[in-house]
Amino acid sequence: MKNLEKLLKAYGIGLSYFNEDDPEADLLFVYRSEIEKHKQILTPSQLNELYKYDLKAFELYEKYKNFKTEAVDWLRETVKLAKSNLSPQLK
């Protein structure tokens, strides 16, 4: 559970610092993948936090989707995972 909290926090921090040339954008995907595997054990407040982060990821992708960089490719893959947590109108 502690590791999951750390992953959630790292995911949020990574999104805060994301830009189109982010050399660590692949970590966002790794963090989100691991969170997805264990999402069922998150507390309601952690699920709410995850929802906010996923929405942020979606907004970032909308902002940067026209950039042809590896960081944006990783963000796109992260958003594919995050969409399962977002409302149907964003899918």
mmCIF file with all atom_site columns, C-alpha atoms in Angstrom:
data_model
loop_
_atom_site.group_PDB
_atom_site.id
_atom_site.type_symbol
_atom_site.label_atom_id
_atom_site.label_alt_id
_atom_site.label_comp_id
_atom_site.label_asym_id
_atom_site.label_entity_id
_atom_site.label_seq_id
_atom_site.pdbx_PDB_ins_code
_atom_site.Cartn_x
_atom_site.Cartn_y
_atom_site.Cartn_z
_atom_site.occupancy
_atom_site.B_iso_or_equiv
_atom_site.pdbx_formal_charge
_atom_site.auth_seq_id
_atom_site.auth_comp_id
_atom_site.auth_asym_id
_atom_site.auth_atom_id
_atom_site.pdbx_PDB_model_num
ATOM 1  C CA . MET A 1 1  ? 0.000   0.000  0.000   1.00 0.00 ? 1  MET A CA 1
ATOM 2  C CA . LYS A 1 2  ? 2.854   2.391  0.827   1.00 0.00 ? 2  LYS A CA 1
ATOM 3  C CA . ASN A 1 3  ? 4.428   1.764  -2.568  1.00 0.00 ? 3  ASN A CA 1
ATOM 4  C CA . LEU A 1 4  ? 1.119   2.500  -4.250  1.00 0.00 ? 4  LEU A CA 1
ATOM 5  C CA . GLU A 1 5  ? 0.920   5.817  -2.385  1.00 0.00 ? 5  GLU A CA 1
ATOM 6  C CA . LYS A 1 6  ? 4.427   6.647  -3.587  1.00 0.00 ? 6  LYS A CA 1
ATOM 7  C CA . LEU A 1 7  ? 3.510   5.753  -7.174  1.00 0.00 ? 7  LEU A CA 1
ATOM 8  C CA . LEU A 1 8  ? 0.419   7.933  -7.005  1.00 0.00 ? 8  LEU A CA 1
ATOM 9  C CA . LYS A 1 9  ? 2.431   10.845 -5.664  1.00 0.00 ? 9  LYS A CA 1
ATOM 10 C CA . ALA A 1 10 ? 5.170   10.354 -8.275  1.00 0.00 ? 10 ALA A CA 1
ATOM 11 C CA . TYR A 1 11 ? 2.536   10.247 -11.030 1.00 0.00 ? 11 TYR A CA 1
ATOM 12 C CA . GLY A 1 12 ? 1.117   13.582 -9.880  1.00 0.00 ? 12 GLY A CA 1
ATOM 13 C CA . ILE A 1 13 ? 4.542   15.190 -9.579  1.00 0.00 ? 13 ILE A CA 1
ATOM 14 C CA . GLY A 1 14 ? 5.571   13.904 -13.007 1.00 0.00 ? 14 GLY A CA 1
ATOM 15 C CA . LEU A 1 15 ? 2.479   15.431 -14.562 1.00 0.00 ? 15 LEU A CA 1
ATOM 16 C CA . SER A 1 16 ? 3.229   18.757 -12.869 1.00 0.00 ? 16 SER A CA 1
ATOM 17 C CA . TYR A 1 17 ? 6.620   18.933 -14.556 1.00 0.00 ? 17 TYR A CA 1
ATOM 18 C CA . PHE A 1 18 ? 5.680   17.475 -17.939 1.00 0.00 ? 18 PHE A CA 1
ATOM 19 C CA . ASN A 1 19 ? 6.668   19.247 -21.137 1.00 0.00 ? 19 ASN A CA 1
ATOM 20 C CA . GLU A 1 20 ? 6.958   18.088 -24.749 1.00 0.00 ? 20 GLU A CA 1
ATOM 21 C CA . ASP A 1 21 ? 10.644  17.183 -24.327 1.00 0.00 ? 21 ASP A CA 1
ATOM 22 C CA . ASP A 1 22 ? 10.384  15.514 -20.912 1.00 0.00 ? 22 ASP A CA 1
ATOM 23 C CA . PRO A 1 23 ? 13.156  12.885 -20.792 1.00 0.00 ? 23 PRO A CA 1
ATOM 24 C CA . GLU A 1 24 ? 11.312  10.992 -18.040 1.00 0.00 ? 24 GLU A CA 1
ATOM 25 C CA . ALA A 1 25 ? 7.850   10.847 -19.623 1.00 0.00 ? 25 ALA A CA 1
ATOM 26 C CA . ASP A 1 26 ? 8.149   7.073  -19.868 1.00 0.00 ? 26 ASP A CA 1
ATOM 27 C CA . LEU A 1 27 ? 8.030   6.968  -16.069 1.00 0.00 ? 27 LEU A CA 1
ATOM 28 C CA . LEU A 1 28 ? 4.524   8.461  -16.142 1.00 0.00 ? 28 LEU A CA 1
ATOM 29 C CA . PHE A 1 29 ? 3.437   5.430  -18.132 1.00 0.00 ? 29 PHE A CA 1
ATOM 30 C CA . VAL A 1 30 ? 5.198   3.040  -15.745 1.00 0.00 ? 30 VAL A CA 1
ATOM 31 C CA . TYR A 1 31 ? 3.649   4.708  -12.686 1.00 0.00 ? 31 TYR A CA 1
ATOM 32 C CA . ARG A 1 32 ? 0.167   4.721  -14.207 1.00 0.00 ? 32 ARG A CA 1
ATOM 33 C CA . SER A 1 33 ? 0.478   1.094  -15.339 1.00 0.00 ? 33 SER A CA 1
ATOM 34 C CA . GLU A 1 34 ? 1.377   -0.055 -11.849 1.00 0.00 ? 34 GLU A CA 1
ATOM 35 C CA . ILE A 1 35 ? -1.398  2.017  -10.299 1.00 0.00 ? 35 ILE A CA 1
ATOM 36 C CA . GLU A 1 36 ? -3.896  0.494  -12.742 1.00 0.00 ? 36 GLU A CA 1
ATOM 37 C CA . LYS A 1 37 ? -2.877  -3.039 -11.741 1.00 0.00 ? 37 LYS A CA 1
ATOM 38 C CA . HIS A 1 38 ? -3.647  -2.310 -8.086  1.00 0.00 ? 38 HIS A CA 1
ATOM 39 C CA . LYS A 1 39 ? -6.348  0.347  -8.376  1.00 0.00 ? 39 LYS A CA 1
ATOM 40 C CA . GLN A 1 40 ? -8.857  -1.785 -6.464  1.00 0.00 ? 40 GLN A CA 1
ATOM 41 C CA . ILE A 1 41 ? -6.948  -1.295 -3.194  1.00 0.00 ? 41 ILE A CA 1
ATOM 42 C CA . LEU A 1 42 ? -6.840  2.504  -3.384  1.00 0.00 ? 42 LEU A CA 1
ATOM 43 C CA . THR A 1 43 ? -8.847  4.388  -0.789  1.00 0.00 ? 43 THR A CA 1
ATOM 44 C CA . PRO A 1 44 ? -11.698 6.655  -1.938  1.00 0.00 ? 44 PRO A CA 1
ATOM 45 C CA . SER A 1 45 ? -9.515  9.741  -1.409  1.00 0.00 ? 45 SER A CA 1
ATOM 46 C CA . GLN A 1 46 ? -6.686  8.157  -3.404  1.00 0.00 ? 46 GLN A CA 1
ATOM 47 C CA . LEU A 1 47 ? -9.135  7.278  -6.184  1.00 0.00 ? 47 LEU A CA 1
ATOM 48 C CA . ASN A 1 48 ? -10.243 10.903 -6.229  1.00 0.00 ? 48 ASN A CA 1
ATOM 49 C CA . GLU A 1 49 ? -6.622  12.014 -6.438  1.00 0.00 ? 49 GLU A CA 1
ATOM 50 C CA . LEU A 1 50 ? -6.017  9.541  -9.276  1.00 0.00 ? 50 LEU A CA 1
ATOM 51 C CA . TYR A 1 51 ? -9.038  10.900 -11.122 1.00 0.00 ? 51 TYR A CA 1
ATOM 52 C CA . LYS A 1 52 ? -7.644  14.449 -10.854 1.00 0.00 ? 52 LYS A CA 1
ATOM 53 C CA . TYR A 1 53 ? -4.228  13.308 -12.092 1.00 0.00 ? 53 TYR A CA 1
ATOM 54 C CA . ASP A 1 54 ? -5.780  11.389 -14.979 1.00 0.00 ? 54 ASP A CA 1
ATOM 55 C CA . LEU A 1 55 ? -7.762  14.458 -15.965 1.00 0.00 ? 55 LEU A CA 1
ATOM 56 C CA . LYS A 1 56 ? -4.514  16.463 -15.860 1.00 0.00 ? 56 LYS A CA 1
ATOM 57 C CA . ALA A 1 57 ? -2.845  13.867 -18.107 1.00 0.00 ? 57 ALA A CA 1
ATOM 58 C CA . PHE A 1 58 ? -5.723  14.137 -20.566 1.00 0.00 ? 58 PHE A CA 1
ATOM 59 C CA . GLU A 1 59 ? -5.493  17.948 -20.561 1.00 0.00 ? 59 GLU A CA 1
ATOM 60 C CA . LEU A 1 60 ? -1.730  17.819 -21.088 1.00 0.00 ? 60 LEU A CA 1
ATOM 61 C CA . TYR A 1 61 ? -2.150  15.445 -24.000 1.00 0.00 ? 61 TYR A CA 1
ATOM 62 C CA . GLU A 1 62 ? -4.707  17.755 -25.597 1.00 0.00 ? 62 GLU A CA 1
ATOM 63 C CA . LYS A 1 63 ? -2.205  20.600 -25.218 1.00 0.00 ? 63 LYS A CA 1
ATOM 64 C CA . TYR A 1 64 ? 0.818   18.719 -26.609 1.00 0.00 ? 64 TYR A CA 1
ATOM 65 C CA . LYS A 1 65 ? -0.679  16.151 -28.994 1.00 0.00 ? 65 LYS A CA 1
ATOM 66 C CA . ASN A 1 66 ? 0.619   17.939 -32.095 1.00 0.00 ? 66 ASN A CA 1
ATOM 67 C CA . PHE A 1 67 ? 4.224   17.706 -30.941 1.00 0.00 ? 67 PHE A CA 1
ATOM 68 C CA . LYS A 1 68 ? 6.042   14.768 -32.500 1.00 0.00 ? 68 LYS A CA 1
ATOM 69 C CA . THR A 1 69 ? 8.270   13.798 -29.580 1.00 0.00 ? 69 THR A CA 1
ATOM 70 C CA . GLU A 1 70 ? 8.897   10.658 -27.602 1.00 0.00 ? 70 GLU A CA 1
ATOM 71 C CA . ALA A 1 71 ? 7.585   12.363 -24.455 1.00 0.00 ? 71 ALA A CA 1
ATOM 72 C CA . VAL A 1 72 ? 4.228   13.040 -26.104 1.00 0.00 ? 72 VAL A CA 1
ATOM 73 C CA . ASP A 1 73 ? 4.106   9.446  -27.377 1.00 0.00 ? 73 ASP A CA 1
ATOM 74 C CA . TRP A 1 74 ? 4.523   8.226  -23.779 1.00 0.00 ? 74 TRP A CA 1
ATOM 75 C CA . LEU A 1 75 ? 1.895   10.681 -22.594 1.00 0.00 ? 75 LEU A CA 1
ATOM 76 C CA . ARG A 1 76 ? -0.520  9.337  -25.223 1.00 0.00 ? 76 ARG A CA 1
ATOM 77 C CA . GLU A 1 77 ? 0.000   5.799  -23.900 1.00 0.00 ? 77 GLU A CA 1
ATOM 78 C CA . THR A 1 78 ? -0.508  7.034  -20.347 1.00 0.00 ? 78 THR A CA 1
ATOM 79 C CA . VAL A 1 79 ? -3.761  8.730  -21.341 1.00 0.00 ? 79 VAL A CA 1
ATOM 80 C CA . LYS A 1 80 ? -4.994  5.491  -22.920 1.00 0.00 ? 80 LYS A CA 1
ATOM 81 C CA . LEU A 1 81 ? -4.694  3.881  -19.480 1.00 0.00 ? 81 LEU A CA 1
ATOM 82 C CA . ALA A 1 82 ? -6.122  6.905  -17.699 1.00 0.00 ? 82 ALA A CA 1
ATOM 83 C CA . LYS A 1 83 ? -9.248  7.002  -19.864 1.00 0.00 ? 83 LYS A CA 1
ATOM 84 C CA . SER A 1 84 ? -10.561 3.937  -18.038 1.00 0.00 ? 84 SER A CA 1
ATOM 85 C CA . ASN A 1 85 ? -10.777 6.142  -14.950 1.00 0.00 ? 85 ASN A CA 1
ATOM 86 C CA . LEU A 1 86 ? -12.375 9.148  -16.652 1.00 0.00 ? 86 LEU A CA 1
ATOM 87 C CA . SER A 1 87 ? -16.001 9.759  -17.485 1.00 0.00 ? 87 SER A CA 1
ATOM 88 C CA . PRO A 1 88 ? -17.380 8.328  -20.747 1.00 0.00 ? 88 PRO A CA 1
ATOM 89 C CA . GLN A 1 89 ? -17.554 11.701 -22.489 1.00 0.00 ? 89 GLN A CA 1
ATOM 90 C CA . LEU A 1 90 ? -13.727 11.867 -22.539 1.00 0.00 ? 90 LEU A CA 1
ATOM 91 C CA . LYS A 1 91 ? -13.288 8.450  -24.148 1.00 0.00 ? 91 LYS A CA 1
#
